[in-house]
mmCIF file of C-alpha atoms and ligand atoms in Angstrom:
data_model
loop_
_atom_site.group_PDB
_atom_site.id
_atom_site.type_symbol
_atom_site.label_atom_id
_atom_site.label_comp_id
_atom_site.label_asym_id
_atom_site.label_seq_id
_atom_site.Cartn_x
_atom_site.Cartn_y
_atom_site.Cartn_z
ATOM 1 C CA UNK A 16 39.355 39.578 0.156
ATOM 2 C CA UNK A 17 36.979 39.755 3.107
ATOM 3 C CA UNK A 18 35.174 36.471 3.721
ATOM 4 C CA UNK A 19 32.342 36.353 6.271
ATOM 5 C CA UNK A 20 31.206 32.956 7.507
ATOM 6 C CA UNK A 21 27.648 33.453 8.624
ATOM 7 C CA UNK A 22 24.553 31.643 9.775
ATOM 8 C CA UNK A 23 22.497 32.680 12.776
ATOM 9 C CA UNK A 24 22.030 29.021 13.620
ATOM 10 C CA UNK A 25 24.657 27.833 16.109
ATOM 11 C CA UNK A 26 26.693 24.676 15.720
ATOM 12 C CA UNK A 27 26.727 24.628 11.912
ATOM 13 C CA UNK A 28 30.516 25.001 11.679
ATOM 14 C CA UNK A 29 31.138 28.743 11.381
ATOM 15 C CA UNK A 30 34.083 28.690 13.774
ATOM 16 C CA UNK A 31 35.469 25.393 12.465
ATOM 17 C CA UNK A 32 35.427 26.584 8.867
ATOM 18 C CA UNK A 33 36.684 30.085 9.749
ATOM 19 C CA UNK A 34 39.745 28.742 11.548
ATOM 20 C CA UNK A 35 40.596 26.095 8.983
ATOM 21 C CA UNK A 36 40.002 28.354 5.992
ATOM 22 C CA UNK A 37 42.129 31.083 7.591
ATOM 23 C CA UNK A 38 44.831 28.489 8.317
ATOM 24 C CA UNK A 39 44.715 27.226 4.756
ATOM 25 C CA UNK A 40 45.028 30.733 3.295
ATOM 26 C CA UNK A 41 47.874 31.567 5.685
ATOM 27 C CA UNK A 42 49.625 28.315 4.829
ATOM 28 C CA UNK A 43 49.715 29.299 1.179
ATOM 29 C CA UNK A 44 51.585 32.465 2.109
ATOM 30 C CA UNK A 45 48.827 35.067 2.384
ATOM 31 C CA UNK A 46 48.672 37.548 5.240
ATOM 32 C CA UNK A 47 45.481 36.538 7.038
ATOM 33 C CA UNK A 48 43.510 38.079 9.880
ATOM 34 C CA UNK A 49 40.607 36.365 11.613
ATOM 35 C CA UNK A 50 37.939 38.597 13.141
ATOM 36 C CA UNK A 51 35.920 36.861 15.845
ATOM 37 C CA UNK A 52 32.534 38.575 15.652
ATOM 38 C CA UNK A 53 30.884 36.104 18.026
ATOM 39 C CA UNK A 54 30.276 37.521 21.533
ATOM 40 C CA UNK A 55 31.082 34.018 22.822
ATOM 41 C CA UNK A 56 34.586 34.356 21.378
ATOM 42 C CA UNK A 57 35.024 30.746 20.228
ATOM 43 C CA UNK A 58 37.871 31.540 17.841
ATOM 44 C CA UNK A 59 39.661 33.364 20.641
ATOM 45 C CA UNK A 60 39.079 30.322 22.868
ATOM 46 C CA UNK A 61 40.593 28.147 20.152
ATOM 47 C CA UNK A 62 43.665 30.387 20.020
ATOM 48 C CA UNK A 63 43.975 30.219 23.813
ATOM 49 C CA UNK A 64 44.235 26.407 23.661
ATOM 50 C CA UNK A 65 47.143 26.650 21.276
ATOM 51 C CA UNK A 66 50.693 25.891 22.471
ATOM 52 C CA UNK A 67 52.470 26.664 19.171
ATOM 53 C CA UNK A 68 53.086 30.032 17.537
ATOM 54 C CA UNK A 69 49.899 31.506 16.037
ATOM 55 C CA UNK A 70 49.097 30.656 12.399
ATOM 56 C CA UNK A 71 47.391 34.054 12.003
ATOM 57 C CA UNK A 72 46.297 36.845 14.337
ATOM 58 C CA UNK A 73 42.759 36.926 15.734
ATOM 59 C CA UNK A 74 40.924 39.995 16.974
ATOM 60 C CA UNK A 75 37.632 39.949 18.849
ATOM 61 C CA UNK A 76 35.144 42.405 17.391
ATOM 62 C CA UNK A 77 31.639 41.477 18.538
ATOM 63 C CA UNK A 78 30.255 44.896 17.689
ATOM 64 C CA UNK A 79 27.937 46.003 14.872
ATOM 65 C CA UNK A 80 30.668 48.365 13.644
ATOM 66 C CA UNK A 81 32.791 45.763 11.816
ATOM 67 C CA UNK A 82 32.003 47.348 8.449
ATOM 68 C CA UNK A 83 33.210 50.721 9.698
ATOM 69 C CA UNK A 84 36.355 49.458 11.388
ATOM 70 C CA UNK A 85 37.508 46.829 8.918
ATOM 71 C CA UNK A 86 39.365 49.136 6.525
ATOM 72 C CA UNK A 87 41.570 50.301 9.368
ATOM 73 C CA UNK A 88 41.930 46.954 11.172
ATOM 74 C CA UNK A 89 42.460 44.949 8.013
ATOM 75 C CA UNK A 90 44.750 47.230 6.036
ATOM 76 C CA UNK A 91 47.854 45.032 6.386
ATOM 77 C CA UNK A 92 46.184 41.770 5.303
ATOM 78 C CA UNK A 93 45.487 39.992 2.021
ATOM 79 C CA UNK A 94 42.505 38.109 3.414
ATOM 80 C CA UNK A 95 40.243 38.656 6.376
ATOM 81 C CA UNK A 96 37.974 35.903 7.624
ATOM 82 C CA UNK A 97 35.053 36.941 9.832
ATOM 83 C CA UNK A 98 33.772 34.219 12.160
ATOM 84 C CA UNK A 99 30.144 35.211 12.443
ATOM 85 C CA UNK A 100 27.869 35.440 15.456
ATOM 86 C CA UNK A 101 24.852 33.280 16.237
ATOM 87 C CA UNK A 102 21.461 35.023 16.547
ATOM 88 C CA UNK A 103 22.413 38.716 16.790
ATOM 89 C CA UNK A 104 21.073 40.239 13.587
ATOM 90 C CA UNK A 105 22.877 43.578 13.942
ATOM 91 C CA UNK A 106 26.244 41.847 14.064
ATOM 92 C CA UNK A 107 25.415 39.670 11.065
ATOM 93 C CA UNK A 108 24.298 42.734 9.121
ATOM 94 C CA UNK A 109 27.540 44.531 9.929
ATOM 95 C CA UNK A 110 29.582 41.489 8.840
ATOM 96 C CA UNK A 111 27.606 41.334 5.572
ATOM 97 C CA UNK A 112 28.304 44.999 4.914
ATOM 98 C CA UNK A 113 31.999 44.415 5.575
ATOM 99 C CA UNK A 114 32.301 41.330 3.347
ATOM 100 C CA UNK A 115 33.172 40.651 -0.282
ATOM 101 C CA UNK A 116 32.106 37.018 -0.024
ATOM 102 C CA UNK A 117 29.756 35.265 2.364
ATOM 103 C CA UNK A 118 29.929 31.571 3.098
ATOM 104 C CA UNK A 119 26.896 30.040 4.798
ATOM 105 C CA UNK A 120 27.690 26.690 6.408
ATOM 106 C CA UNK A 121 24.689 24.370 6.434
ATOM 107 C CA UNK A 122 24.420 20.814 7.634
ATOM 108 C CA UNK A 123 22.739 18.486 5.179
ATOM 109 C CA UNK A 124 19.387 18.331 6.935
ATOM 110 C CA UNK A 125 16.188 20.048 5.852
ATOM 111 C CA UNK A 126 15.937 21.709 9.279
ATOM 112 C CA UNK A 127 19.278 23.381 8.780
ATOM 113 C CA UNK A 128 18.296 24.519 5.329
ATOM 114 C CA UNK A 129 15.136 26.143 6.657
ATOM 115 C CA UNK A 130 17.136 27.781 9.449
ATOM 116 C CA UNK A 131 19.239 29.541 6.788
ATOM 117 C CA UNK A 132 16.185 31.623 5.872
ATOM 118 C CA UNK A 133 17.210 34.463 8.129
ATOM 119 C CA UNK A 134 20.748 34.935 6.832
ATOM 120 C CA UNK A 135 19.590 34.533 3.222
ATOM 121 C CA UNK A 136 17.094 37.383 3.739
ATOM 122 C CA UNK A 137 19.795 39.618 5.220
ATOM 123 C CA UNK A 138 22.061 38.885 2.254
ATOM 124 C CA UNK A 139 19.308 39.560 -0.276
ATOM 125 C CA UNK A 140 18.589 42.894 1.445
ATOM 126 C CA UNK A 141 22.263 43.826 1.307
ATOM 127 C CA UNK A 142 22.544 42.901 -2.381
ATOM 128 C CA UNK A 143 20.052 45.640 -3.239
ATOM 129 C CA UNK A 144 22.701 48.290 -2.608
ATOM 130 C CA UNK A 145 25.794 46.065 -2.726
ATOM 131 C CA UNK A 146 25.509 44.357 -6.086
ATOM 132 C CA UNK A 147 29.030 42.892 -6.046
ATOM 133 C CA UNK A 148 28.352 40.797 -2.946
ATOM 134 C CA UNK A 149 28.955 37.086 -3.593
ATOM 135 C CA UNK A 150 27.528 34.318 -1.418
ATOM 136 C CA UNK A 151 27.589 30.525 -1.271
ATOM 137 C CA UNK A 152 26.236 27.742 0.854
ATOM 138 C CA UNK A 153 28.898 25.369 2.123
ATOM 139 C CA UNK A 154 27.673 21.921 3.077
ATOM 140 C CA UNK A 155 29.336 20.951 6.351
ATOM 141 C CA UNK A 156 29.157 17.671 8.306
ATOM 142 C CA UNK A 157 28.219 15.667 5.292
ATOM 143 C CA UNK A 158 28.108 11.981 6.246
ATOM 144 C CA UNK A 159 30.841 9.966 4.467
ATOM 145 C CA UNK A 160 29.785 8.161 1.318
ATOM 146 C CA UNK A 161 26.326 9.645 1.184
ATOM 147 C CA UNK A 162 24.875 11.909 -1.426
ATOM 148 C CA UNK A 163 23.832 15.286 -0.023
ATOM 149 C CA UNK A 164 20.265 14.064 -0.251
ATOM 150 C CA UNK A 165 17.513 14.917 -2.588
ATOM 151 C CA UNK A 166 15.462 16.786 0.017
ATOM 152 C CA UNK A 167 18.344 19.020 1.009
ATOM 153 C CA UNK A 168 19.400 19.676 -2.570
ATOM 154 C CA UNK A 169 15.852 20.676 -3.466
ATOM 155 C CA UNK A 170 15.418 22.811 -0.369
ATOM 156 C CA UNK A 171 18.688 24.671 -1.033
ATOM 157 C CA UNK A 172 17.761 25.153 -4.675
ATOM 158 C CA UNK A 173 14.788 27.218 -3.484
ATOM 159 C CA UNK A 174 17.239 29.899 -2.357
ATOM 160 C CA UNK A 175 18.860 32.326 -4.808
ATOM 161 C CA UNK A 176 22.301 31.348 -3.495
ATOM 162 C CA UNK A 177 24.494 28.660 -5.084
ATOM 163 C CA UNK A 178 26.173 25.789 -3.249
ATOM 164 C CA UNK A 179 29.978 25.942 -3.292
ATOM 165 C CA UNK A 180 31.417 22.939 -5.072
ATOM 166 C CA UNK A 181 33.390 21.727 -2.052
ATOM 167 C CA UNK A 182 31.577 20.017 0.810
ATOM 168 C CA UNK A 183 33.112 19.236 4.204
ATOM 169 C CA UNK A 184 32.499 15.812 5.699
ATOM 170 C CA UNK A 185 31.669 15.014 9.319
ATOM 171 C CA UNK A 186 35.026 13.929 10.769
ATOM 172 C CA UNK A 187 36.270 13.540 14.302
ATOM 173 C CA UNK A 188 39.579 15.278 13.461
ATOM 174 C CA UNK A 189 37.741 18.616 13.318
ATOM 175 C CA UNK A 190 36.754 18.308 16.982
ATOM 176 C CA UNK A 191 40.178 16.911 17.964
ATOM 177 C CA UNK A 192 42.091 19.714 16.287
ATOM 178 C CA UNK A 193 39.797 22.350 17.825
ATOM 179 C CA UNK A 194 40.502 21.051 21.329
ATOM 180 C CA UNK A 195 44.243 21.520 20.724
ATOM 181 C CA UNK A 196 44.018 24.944 19.122
ATOM 182 C CA UNK A 197 45.213 23.527 15.828
ATOM 183 C CA UNK A 198 44.108 23.479 12.221
ATOM 184 C CA UNK A 199 43.280 20.025 10.853
ATOM 185 C CA UNK A 200 46.330 20.026 8.581
ATOM 186 C CA UNK A 201 48.583 20.370 11.623
ATOM 187 C CA UNK A 202 47.181 17.126 13.041
ATOM 188 C CA UNK A 203 47.502 15.279 9.732
ATOM 189 C CA UNK A 204 48.258 17.107 6.521
ATOM 190 C CA UNK A 205 47.359 14.095 4.397
ATOM 191 C CA UNK A 206 43.948 13.668 6.066
ATOM 192 C CA UNK A 207 40.700 13.795 4.138
ATOM 193 C CA UNK A 208 39.684 16.721 6.328
ATOM 194 C CA UNK A 209 42.793 18.733 5.406
ATOM 195 C CA UNK A 210 42.213 17.928 1.740
ATOM 196 C CA UNK A 211 38.608 19.031 1.907
ATOM 197 C CA UNK A 212 39.638 22.329 3.476
ATOM 198 C CA UNK A 213 42.189 22.848 0.671
ATOM 199 C CA UNK A 214 39.448 22.141 -1.871
ATOM 200 C CA UNK A 215 37.173 24.613 -0.103
ATOM 201 C CA UNK A 216 39.870 27.297 -0.322
ATOM 202 C CA UNK A 217 40.560 26.485 -3.982
ATOM 203 C CA UNK A 218 36.849 26.588 -4.874
ATOM 204 C CA UNK A 219 36.487 29.910 -3.094
ATOM 205 C CA UNK A 220 39.513 31.466 -4.827
ATOM 206 C CA UNK A 221 38.335 30.159 -8.186
ATOM 207 C CA UNK A 222 34.874 31.673 -7.732
ATOM 208 C CA UNK A 223 36.218 35.046 -6.648
ATOM 209 C CA UNK A 224 39.297 35.708 -8.792
HETATM 210 P P1 ADP B 30 29.360 27.380 15.011
HETATM 211 O O1 ADP B 30 30.561 28.262 15.063
HETATM 212 O O2 ADP B 30 28.521 27.567 13.792
HETATM 213 O O3 ADP B 30 28.528 27.458 16.266
HETATM 214 P P2 ADP B 30 31.276 25.232 15.351
HETATM 215 O O4 ADP B 30 32.296 25.428 14.317
HETATM 216 O O5 ADP B 30 31.607 25.666 16.747
HETATM 217 O O6 ADP B 30 29.886 25.862 14.910
HETATM 218 O O7 ADP B 30 30.909 23.681 15.335
HETATM 219 C C1 ADP B 30 30.024 23.118 16.312
HETATM 220 C C2 ADP B 30 30.596 21.778 16.775
HETATM 221 O O8 ADP B 30 30.601 20.876 15.677
HETATM 222 C C3 ADP B 30 32.018 21.848 17.284
HETATM 223 O O9 ADP B 30 32.143 20.965 18.370
HETATM 224 C C4 ADP B 30 32.851 21.375 16.095
HETATM 225 O O10 ADP B 30 34.049 20.729 16.513
HETATM 226 C C5 ADP B 30 31.913 20.393 15.428
HETATM 227 N N1 ADP B 30 32.092 20.330 13.975
HETATM 228 C C6 ADP B 30 31.940 21.325 13.084
HETATM 229 N N2 ADP B 30 32.156 20.879 11.827
HETATM 230 C C7 ADP B 30 32.464 19.567 11.931
HETATM 231 C C8 ADP B 30 32.803 18.520 10.986
HETATM 232 N N3 ADP B 30 32.851 18.754 9.671
HETATM 233 N N4 ADP B 30 33.062 17.277 11.476
HETATM 234 C C9 ADP B 30 32.998 17.041 12.807
HETATM 235 N N5 ADP B 30 32.702 17.960 13.723
HETATM 236 C C10 ADP B 30 32.427 19.211 13.301
HETATM 237 MG MG1 MG B 31 31.140 29.748 16.416
#
């Protein structure tokens, strides 16, 4: 399965979710490749911080030819996670064309929901000729013990894209693990963060099997 994690807004958690989802899939025994489609190369930076053996390989591919190259690059893998670029529409479009499933991280604020407009439009355009394309919002940086919020729920409901039933909470361990080139489960496999990532993976596999 090819999973693209996209949102042209920066800082919403594309890289964080890409790395931890890839790690979670690899941990369960799948052969996983991460494609860093961001010209800034944040996933590659993460890998460079790492002291331990890699959990999965990462290739940098910040070119609008991902959809053409992916069959060749990804042929030996069960799952490919594409860490999407900010802004650049051509790259996002290429990632959408390459993907089976698109996850759109959004923070639970109305501003973030409105900022998803652009990627939602690109996905809707792609669905015209790619009817099998599946997409979900993933709420990231939810504040502990709060509901997602009525405003955000209503704003997201205006889009023709469902919310994945697995939100990720705002937790310091995500930043800590990133600085060490680790997945959250490697810092603490019993942590809430690691559990939420497992639930995200499970929800994704359930929706796509
Ligand atoms: P993007 O790739 O969309 O630009 P990042 O994954 O780089 O976003 O996340 C932006 C910043 O927010 C990073 O410093 C990251 O560690 C932090 N971050 C992302 N998700 C969470 C979370 N759930 N809890 C705490 N910090 C987070
Ligand atoms: Mg990023």
